[in-house]
Tab-separated table of C-alpha atoms in Angstrom:
chain	number	residue	atom	x	y	z
A	1185	MET	CA	20.079	23.810	-19.286
A	1186	PRO	CA	18.494	20.664	-17.518
A	1187	ARG	CA	19.629	17.406	-17.911
A	1188	ARG	CA	17.201	15.265	-20.290
A	1189	GLN	CA	16.050	11.789	-18.710
A	1190	SER	CA	15.363	8.621	-20.217
A	1191	LYS	CA	11.332	8.278	-21.329
A	1192	GLU	CA	11.364	5.461	-18.983
A	1193	LYS	CA	13.200	7.121	-16.072
A	1194	LEU	CA	10.404	9.960	-16.772
A	1195	LEU	CA	7.789	7.315	-16.635
A	1196	GLU	CA	9.278	6.096	-12.995
A	1197	ASN	CA	9.457	9.548	-11.691
A	1198	THR	CA	6.091	10.783	-13.079
A	1199	MET	CA	4.139	7.211	-11.158
A	1200	ARG	CA	6.019	8.113	-8.144
A	1201	GLY	CA	5.519	11.861	-7.672
A	1202	VAL	CA	9.143	12.670	-8.039
A	1203	ALA	CA	9.559	14.304	-11.409
A	1204	ARG	CA	11.192	17.703	-12.491
A	1205	SER	CA	8.830	20.267	-14.432
A	1206	SER	CA	11.161	21.786	-17.135
A	1207	GLU	CA	9.640	21.878	-20.553
A	1208	HIS	CA	11.121	19.549	-22.073
A	1209	GLU	CA	9.654	17.159	-19.412
A	1210	LYS	CA	6.312	17.803	-19.729
A	1211	SER	CA	6.822	17.588	-23.728
A	1212	VAL	CA	8.190	14.016	-23.356
A	1213	LEU	CA	5.712	13.283	-21.369
A	1214	ALA	CA	2.593	14.177	-22.798
A	1215	LYS	CA	4.214	12.093	-25.991
A	1216	LEU	CA	3.995	9.089	-23.734
A	1217	ILE	CA	0.294	9.161	-21.998
A	1218	SER	CA	-0.424	9.846	-26.221
A	1219	LYS	CA	1.008	6.468	-26.321
A	1220	GLY	CA	-0.895	4.824	-23.923
A	1221	ILE	CA	2.530	3.489	-21.979
A	1222	GLY	CA	1.135	1.117	-19.821
A	1223	ARG	CA	-1.243	-0.574	-21.749
A	1224	LYS	CA	-2.061	-3.923	-22.437
A	1225	GLY	CA	-0.708	-5.051	-26.026
A	1226	LYS	CA	2.515	-3.003	-25.536
A	1227	LYS	CA	5.712	-4.878	-26.845
A	1228	GLN	CA	7.568	-5.543	-23.690
A	1229	LYS	CA	11.593	-4.498	-23.205
A	1230	THR	CA	13.663	-7.690	-23.608
A	1231	ASP	CA	15.678	-6.459	-20.516
A	1232	MET	CA	12.595	-5.979	-17.901
A	1233	ALA	CA	13.890	-5.455	-14.604
A	1234	VAL	CA	12.720	-8.407	-12.153
A	1235	ALA	CA	9.796	-7.591	-10.137
A	1236	HIS	CA	11.523	-8.029	-6.284
A	1237	PRO	CA	9.499	-9.875	-3.813
A	1238	SER	CA	7.657	-7.163	-1.480
A	1239	ALA	CA	5.270	-7.498	1.274
A	1240	SER	CA	2.618	-5.087	3.053
A	1241	ILE	CA	0.083	-4.652	5.577
A	1242	LEU	CA	-3.282	-2.809	5.948
A	1243	LEU	CA	-3.443	-3.419	9.477
A	1244	ILE	CA	-6.563	-2.306	11.170
A	1245	SER	CA	-6.889	-0.668	14.871
A	1246	SER	CA	-9.385	-2.243	17.337
A	1247	GLN	CA	-11.622	0.934	16.007
A	1248	ASN	CA	-11.036	0.204	12.704
A	1249	ARG	CA	-8.885	2.777	11.531
A	1250	ILE	CA	-5.408	2.537	9.583
A	1251	LEU	CA	-2.037	2.675	9.703
A	1252	LEU	CA	0.173	4.748	7.561
A	1253	LEU	CA	3.323	5.638	7.719
A	1254	HIS	CA	4.651	9.248	6.860
A	1255	ARG	CA	8.088	8.141	4.682
A	1256	VAL	CA	11.414	10.445	5.002
A	1257	ASN	CA	11.816	12.992	1.894
A	1258	THR	CA	14.997	10.888	1.125
A	1259	SER	CA	13.531	7.957	0.225
A	1260	THR	CA	14.809	6.204	-2.785
A	1261	SER	CA	10.869	5.356	-3.132
A	1262	PHE	CA	7.629	6.969	-2.539
A	1263	ALA	CA	9.305	9.715	-0.933
A	1264	SER	CA	7.672	11.851	1.353
A	1265	ALA	CA	4.456	9.847	1.431
A	1266	HIS	CA	2.039	7.579	3.486
A	1267	VAL	CA	2.319	4.168	2.989
A	1268	PHE	CA	1.099	0.915	4.971
A	1269	PRO	CA	3.927	-0.691	6.923
A	1270	GLY	CA	6.023	-3.056	4.420
A	1271	GLY	CA	9.548	-3.772	2.753
A	1272	HIS	CA	11.412	-6.529	0.959
A	1273	VAL	CA	11.229	-10.416	1.185
A	1274	ASP	CA	14.497	-11.021	2.640
A	1275	ALA	CA	16.401	-14.463	2.326
A	1276	GLN	CA	15.467	-15.433	6.471
A	1277	ASP	CA	11.810	-15.078	5.556
A	1278	GLY	CA	11.733	-17.917	3.848
A	1279	ASP	CA	12.630	-19.983	0.394
A	1280	LEU	CA	10.175	-18.486	-3.045
A	1281	PRO	CA	10.134	-19.740	-6.510
A	1282	PRO	CA	12.500	-18.450	-9.171
A	1283	SER	CA	12.171	-14.853	-10.921
A	1284	ASP	CA	10.374	-16.950	-13.756
A	1285	ASP	CA	8.395	-19.215	-12.399
A	1286	PRO	CA	4.697	-17.447	-12.045
A	1287	ARG	CA	4.148	-18.932	-8.828
A	1288	ARG	CA	7.032	-16.543	-6.992
A	1289	HIS	CA	4.008	-13.790	-7.415
A	1290	GLU	CA	1.936	-16.052	-4.848
A	1291	ASP	CA	0.889	-15.392	-1.565
A	1292	SER	CA	3.063	-17.760	0.262
A	1293	GLU	CA	4.817	-18.487	4.052
A	1294	ALA	CA	7.630	-16.057	3.107
A	1295	TYR	CA	5.821	-13.298	2.247
A	1296	ARG	CA	3.531	-13.157	5.242
A	1297	LEU	CA	6.862	-13.314	7.459
A	1298	ALA	CA	8.146	-10.305	5.462
A	1299	ALA	CA	4.894	-8.424	6.129
A	1300	ILE	CA	5.106	-9.114	10.084
A	1301	ARG	CA	8.782	-8.025	10.233
A	1302	GLU	CA	9.035	-5.104	8.093
A	1303	CYS	CA	5.968	-4.355	10.051
A	1304	PHE	CA	7.620	-5.005	13.325
A	1305	GLU	CA	10.665	-2.993	12.257
A	1306	GLU	CA	8.573	0.010	10.800
A	1307	SER	CA	5.808	0.573	13.619
A	1308	GLY	CA	7.174	-1.076	16.431
A	1309	LEU	CA	3.702	-3.303	16.427
A	1310	LEU	CA	4.119	-7.017	16.498
A	1311	LEU	CA	1.585	-8.725	14.864
A	1312	ALA	CA	3.010	-12.077	17.004
A	1313	LYS	CA	1.287	-14.579	19.274
A	1314	GLN	CA	2.502	-15.868	22.916
A	1315	SER	CA	3.792	-19.104	22.352
A	1316	SER	CA	2.127	-20.103	25.729
A	1317	ASP	CA	-1.109	-18.693	24.573
A	1318	PRO	CA	-1.471	-18.852	20.791
A	1319	ASP	CA	-5.157	-16.733	21.021
A	1320	VAL	CA	-2.877	-13.721	22.570
A	1321	LEU	CA	-0.958	-11.304	21.278
A	1322	ILE	CA	2.707	-10.532	22.979
A	1323	HIS	CA	3.121	-6.955	24.621
A	1324	LEU	CA	6.574	-5.936	24.840
A	1325	SER	CA	8.171	-2.881	26.714
A	1326	GLU	CA	9.163	-0.168	25.360
A	1327	GLN	CA	13.046	-1.240	26.101
A	1328	GLN	CA	12.348	-4.737	24.443
A	1329	ARG	CA	10.722	-3.081	21.411
A	1330	ASP	CA	13.361	-0.659	20.197
A	1331	GLU	CA	16.322	-3.724	21.000
A	1332	GLY	CA	13.902	-5.932	19.149
A	1333	ARG	CA	13.766	-3.605	16.492
A	1334	ARG	CA	17.482	-2.544	16.397
A	1335	VAL	CA	19.359	-5.631	16.336
A	1336	ILE	CA	16.463	-7.150	13.270
A	1337	HIS	CA	16.736	-4.309	11.442
A	1338	SER	CA	21.141	-5.036	11.745
A	1339	GLN	CA	20.278	-8.356	10.974
A	1340	GLU	CA	22.048	-8.958	14.159
A	1341	ILE	CA	19.520	-11.854	15.095
A	1342	SER	CA	16.959	-13.434	13.086
A	1343	PHE	CA	13.630	-12.495	13.009
A	1344	LEU	CA	12.109	-16.009	13.874
A	1345	ASP	CA	15.084	-16.403	16.560
A	1346	TRP	CA	14.761	-13.406	18.306
A	1347	LEU	CA	11.109	-14.680	18.346
A	1348	LYS	CA	12.080	-17.466	20.182
A	1349	ARG	CA	13.873	-15.629	22.673
A	1350	ASN	CA	10.716	-13.932	23.420
A	1351	ALA	CA	8.279	-16.933	23.400
A	1352	ALA	CA	6.685	-15.640	20.744
A	1353	ILE	CA	5.303	-16.918	17.625
A	1354	PRO	CA	4.161	-14.596	14.170
A	1355	ASP	CA	0.595	-14.643	13.566
A	1356	THR	CA	0.720	-15.534	9.789
A	1357	ASP	CA	-2.299	-16.788	9.955
A	1358	GLY	CA	-3.884	-13.721	10.762
A	1359	LEU	CA	-2.851	-12.057	7.563
A	1360	ILE	CA	-5.866	-11.635	5.064
A	1361	PRO	CA	-4.809	-11.485	1.273
A	1362	PHE	CA	-5.811	-8.456	-0.237
A	1363	THR	CA	-4.320	-8.219	-4.317
A	1364	ARG	CA	-0.779	-8.320	-5.367
A	1365	TRP	CA	0.492	-5.347	-7.382
A	1366	LEU	CA	3.261	-5.504	-9.533
A	1367	THR	CA	4.842	-2.666	-11.105
A	1368	PRO	CA	4.600	-1.322	-14.476
A	1369	SER	CA	7.403	-3.141	-16.924
A	1370	SER	CA	8.669	0.055	-18.306
A	1371	LEU	CA	10.074	0.864	-14.914
A	1372	PRO	CA	13.121	0.160	-13.933
A	1373	LYS	CA	12.828	-0.510	-10.310
A	1374	ARG	CA	10.189	-3.122	-9.971
A	1375	TYR	CA	8.493	-5.112	-6.891
A	1376	SER	CA	5.768	-8.145	-6.020
A	1377	THR	CA	4.082	-6.789	-3.345
A	1378	GLN	CA	1.691	-8.958	-1.980
A	1379	MET	CA	-0.954	-6.998	0.515
A	1380	TYR	CA	-2.131	-7.927	3.151
A	1381	ILE	CA	-5.131	-7.001	6.058
A	1382	TYR	CA	-4.503	-7.706	9.718
A	1383	PHE	CA	-7.618	-7.040	12.262
A	1384	LEU	CA	-6.090	-5.969	15.515
A	1385	PRO	CA	-8.261	-7.464	18.649
A	1386	VAL	CA	-11.210	-5.364	19.207
A	1387	THR	CA	-10.981	-4.105	23.007
A	1388	GLY	CA	-13.894	-3.380	25.759
A	1389	PRO	CA	-15.680	0.711	25.514
A	1390	PRO	CA	-12.909	3.252	25.271
A	1391	GLU	CA	-12.997	5.754	27.767
A	1392	ILE	CA	-15.445	8.904	26.335
A	1393	GLY	CA	-13.451	11.791	23.881
A	1394	SER	CA	-10.614	9.289	23.884
A	1395	ARG	CA	-8.452	8.315	20.650
A	1396	ASP	CA	-6.358	6.455	22.268
A	1397	GLU	CA	-5.487	3.101	21.306
A	1398	PRO	CA	-4.198	-0.141	23.048
A	1399	TYR	CA	-1.623	-0.903	20.223
A	1400	ILE	CA	0.412	2.746	19.279
A	1401	PRO	CA	2.669	2.604	16.583
A	1402	THR	CA	5.914	4.689	16.501
A	1403	PRO	CA	8.007	5.714	13.735
A	1404	ASP	CA	11.774	4.154	13.724
A	1405	GLY	CA	13.937	7.151	14.407
A	1406	GLY	CA	13.322	8.273	11.042
A	1407	VAL	CA	15.570	5.967	9.328
A	1408	GLU	CA	12.649	5.353	6.832
A	1409	HIS	CA	9.735	6.897	8.528
A	1410	THR	CA	8.922	10.227	10.787
A	1411	ALA	CA	5.754	9.418	12.189
A	1412	ALA	CA	3.347	6.357	12.106
A	1413	GLN	CA	-1.100	7.125	12.556
A	1414	PHE	CA	-3.642	5.908	12.298
A	1415	LEU	CA	-6.639	7.306	10.737
A	1416	TYR	CA	-9.888	6.411	9.064
A	1417	ALA	CA	-9.365	5.198	5.294
A	1418	GLN	CA	-11.919	8.390	4.646
A	1419	GLU	CA	-9.901	10.706	6.670
A	1420	TRP	CA	-6.902	9.396	4.780
A	1421	ILE	CA	-8.326	9.861	1.876
A	1422	HIS	CA	-9.979	13.517	2.398
A	1423	MET	CA	-6.086	14.567	3.471
A	1424	ALA	CA	-5.247	13.418	-0.143
A	1425	LEU	CA	-7.444	15.070	-1.916
A	1426	ARG	CA	-6.751	18.500	0.613
A	1427	LYS	CA	-3.156	18.141	-0.387
A	1428	GLU	CA	-2.289	17.721	2.865
A	1429	ILE	CA	-0.909	14.189	2.684
A	1430	VAL	CA	1.197	12.185	-0.860
A	1431	LEU	CA	-0.775	9.122	-1.048
A	1432	PHE	CA	0.259	7.375	-4.321
A	1433	PRO	CA	-2.266	4.762	-6.539
A	1434	PRO	CA	-1.842	1.482	-4.449
A	1435	GLN	CA	-2.609	3.476	-1.254
A	1436	PHE	CA	-5.623	5.676	-2.747
A	1437	PHE	CA	-7.362	3.001	-4.462
A	1438	LEU	CA	-6.929	0.201	-1.532
A	1439	LEU	CA	-7.984	2.962	1.188
A	1440	SER	CA	-11.138	3.841	-1.316
A	1441	LEU	CA	-12.208	0.358	-1.254
A	1442	LEU	CA	-12.209	0.024	2.663
A	1443	VAL	CA	-14.219	3.001	3.072
A	1444	PRO	CA	-17.524	1.495	2.808
A	1445	PHE	CA	-16.909	-1.175	5.173
A	1446	LEU	CA	-14.634	1.003	7.882
A	1447	SER	CA	-16.741	3.633	8.630
A	1448	THR	CA	-16.289	6.818	10.899
A	1449	PRO	CA	-18.760	7.719	13.680
A	1450	SER	CA	-21.688	9.117	13.111
A	1451	GLY	CA	-23.520	12.201	14.738
A	1452	ASN	CA	-22.571	12.959	18.285
A	1453	GLN	CA	-20.570	9.213	18.666
A	1454	VAL	CA	-16.983	9.352	19.586
A	1455	GLU	CA	-16.136	5.846	18.787
A	1456	LEU	CA	-17.828	2.852	17.241
A	1457	ASP	CA	-19.609	0.441	19.734
A	1458	HIS	CA	-18.279	-3.109	19.963
A	1459	SER	CA	-21.119	-4.646	17.480
A	1460	LEU	CA	-21.092	-2.318	14.586
A	1461	LEU	CA	-16.715	-2.584	14.706
A	1462	ILE	CA	-17.476	-6.870	14.731
A	1463	ASP	CA	-19.507	-5.983	11.952
A	1464	GLN	CA	-17.859	-4.277	10.047
A	1465	ARG	CA	-14.799	-6.546	10.245
A	1466	GLU	CA	-17.189	-9.544	9.361
A	1467	ARG	CA	-18.502	-7.925	5.915
A	1468	LEU	CA	-14.990	-6.777	4.698
A	1469	LYS	CA	-13.335	-9.646	5.135
A	1470	ALA	CA	-16.508	-11.733	3.448
A	1471	TRP	CA	-16.211	-9.381	0.786
A	1472	VAL	CA	-12.142	-9.255	0.132
A	1473	GLU	CA	-12.745	-13.306	0.079
A	1474	THR	CA	-15.554	-13.710	-2.244
A	1475	ASP	CA	-16.250	-10.378	-4.355
A	1476	GLY	CA	-15.440	-10.426	-7.875
A	1477	ASP	CA	-13.929	-12.319	-10.253
A	1478	PRO	CA	-11.063	-13.498	-9.538
A	1479	PRO	CA	-12.100	-12.457	-5.686
A	1480	TRP	CA	-10.117	-9.319	-4.313
A	1481	ALA	CA	-7.764	-12.203	-2.182
A	1482	VAL	CA	-6.299	-13.096	-5.321
A	1483	LYS	CA	-6.510	-10.364	-7.515
A	1484	SER	CA	-3.048	-8.781	-9.090
A	1485	ILE	CA	-2.687	-5.859	-10.765
A	1486	SER	CA	-0.100	-3.239	-12.502
A	1487	PRO	CA	-1.547	-0.266	-12.844
A	1488	GLY	CA	-1.618	1.382	-16.399
A	1489	VAL	CA	-2.336	4.636	-18.227
A	1490	ILE	CA	-5.665	3.810	-20.554
A	1491	THR	CA	-6.332	7.434	-21.185
A	1492	LYS	CA	-5.455	11.011	-20.792
A	1493	VAL	CA	-7.626	14.083	-20.912
A	1494	LYS	CA	-6.524	17.321	-22.034
A	1495	GLY	CA	-2.581	16.538	-20.938
A	1496	LYS	CA	-3.575	17.255	-17.062
A	1497	TRP	CA	-5.356	13.739	-16.125
A	1498	LEU	CA	-4.468	10.467	-16.432
A	1499	VAL	CA	-6.862	7.257	-16.305
A	1500	MET	CA	-5.356	4.409	-14.959
A	1501	GLY	CA	-6.653	1.063	-15.371
A	1502	MET	CA	-5.960	-1.738	-12.962
A	1503	GLY	CA	-7.147	-5.142	-15.016
A	1504	ASP	CA	-3.570	-6.062	-16.370
A	1505	PRO	CA	-2.165	-8.382	-13.442
A	1506	GLY	CA	1.557	-7.907	-14.567
A	1507	PRO	CA	4.081	-9.227	-17.242
A	1508	GLU	CA	4.799	-11.853	-14.937
A	1509	LEU	CA	1.784	-13.847	-14.882
A	1510	LYS	CA	0.517	-13.318	-18.377
A	1511	GLY	CA	-1.405	-16.285	-19.809
A	1512	THR	CA	-1.207	-17.716	-15.959
A	1513	GLY	CA	-5.416	-16.477	-15.975
A	1514	ARG	CA	-4.744	-13.944	-13.341
A	1515	ARG	CA	-6.203	-10.926	-13.749
A	1516	GLY	CA	-6.908	-7.751	-12.119
A	1517	ASP	CA	-9.788	-5.200	-11.379
A	1518	GLU	CA	-11.054	-5.043	-14.621
A	1519	GLU	CA	-14.226	-3.036	-13.211
A	1520	ARG	CA	-12.387	0.256	-11.624
A	1521	VAL	CA	-10.226	2.604	-12.486
A	1522	LEU	CA	-8.160	5.096	-11.177
A	1523	ARG	CA	-8.663	8.591	-11.811
A	1524	VAL	CA	-5.286	10.545	-11.738
A	1525	GLU	CA	-4.437	14.341	-11.813
A	1526	LEU	CA	-0.525	15.468	-12.923
A	1527	ASP	CA	-0.270	18.070	-9.839
A	1528	ARG	CA	2.233	20.606	-9.765
A	1529	ASP	CA	4.018	20.785	-6.210
A	1530	SER	CA	5.269	24.515	-6.177
A	1531	GLU	CA	7.260	24.015	-2.887
A	1532	ARG	CA	9.625	20.856	-4.251
A	1533	GLY	CA	9.483	22.318	-7.932
A	1534	LYS	CA	7.895	18.382	-8.781
A	1535	GLN	CA	5.189	17.072	-10.649
A	1536	ARG	CA	3.823	14.682	-8.699
A	1537	PRO	CA	0.120	11.745	-9.917
A	1538	ARG	CA	-2.360	13.263	-7.619
A	1539	PRO	CA	-5.139	10.539	-7.206
A	1540	MET	CA	-8.513	11.707	-7.570
A	1541	GLU	CA	-11.606	8.736	-7.492
A	1542	VAL	CA	-12.151	5.445	-7.560
A	1543	CYS	CA	-14.631	5.421	-10.574
A	1544	TRP	CA	-16.059	2.481	-12.025
A	1545	LYS	CA	-14.705	2.307	-15.629
A	1546	ARG	CA	-18.003	2.028	-17.503
A	1547	ASP	CA	-18.622	5.401	-16.128
A	1548	VAL	CA	-15.154	6.848	-17.040
A	1549	LEU	CA	-14.188	6.533	-20.603
A	1550	GLY	CA	-15.076	9.124	-23.007
A	1551	GLN	CA	-15.758	11.542	-20.077
A	1552	GLU	CA	-13.595	14.246	-18.440
A	1553	PRO	CA	-13.146	13.331	-14.979
A	1554	LYS	CA	-13.903	16.299	-12.129
A	1555	ALA	CA	-12.090	16.684	-9.083
A	1556	ASN	CA	-13.950	14.486	-5.813
A	1557	ILE	CA	-13.223	16.988	-3.499
């Protein structure tokens, strides 16, 4: 007989795509969804887990492709999924306000340093400038890079001390805030994740037929990730819809938002020309910093199920800022929703939430979603 899970644990597993699909779990899940777990106004548990601070980067290459890392299947979070580089904020990254202070969930130097440190540990890409020339990113030899990742990950030396040893300074000013994500209050493991966009330098015209990048990401040797790759946002979305990769709601949602700005080459083009690359970046940056109320730079999103359709589809709202920010005036995206299919992974015997489409909220509620494939 399969061991029964608590309601909270089952919801967590379903959100992360690791729930076993026993008949008992399907029954409990249907009840949870029908009661609207995650809706605004739902009474919070008094023992709500603390949201641990973390940071991630949507790293954009010289050809406006996005970096995703493939997590190992034994990971305790987002197993086998493709994710943005990032991770926990450590004490070495700087001080943060206490957990009961809403300012803890605001962009700060500690979040920025953590994002750059984790990006280097996970992908080998160092977003740091030369101390002697702060307009130029530092380049490391393969030996310097591998040794640096090892000693920083093992905490033999602090990240800032290692940077000083290599005459480098972290490019925290190059990070553009792009939403904060707070894990729903009903889940036992929670995070407060500051997302950033970072543009790697645009280089000169590439060789015809080449898809090489001046900055080549590498996995961390299987510690947390098995692969690292730059692809266009639209390519990542298409791979997820074809079930070739796993994207969880935050990654799918943010990548979908980038698609209209960071387009793929058209016709016989192999790469985008320099002027178009710059134009795409300027339009995206302006949109992030000025569009909406509040702008995307300061939106805080705690996704929650707002309706279900025939037990197979979920419609996730993006407007709730999270319990820690109630009453502060912070808000998420109240205009868009994410349509999610509860898809059974036959090979692994698991049920995964498979995002299908970002839609206008007014167009979706009350209608049966259709797969956008």
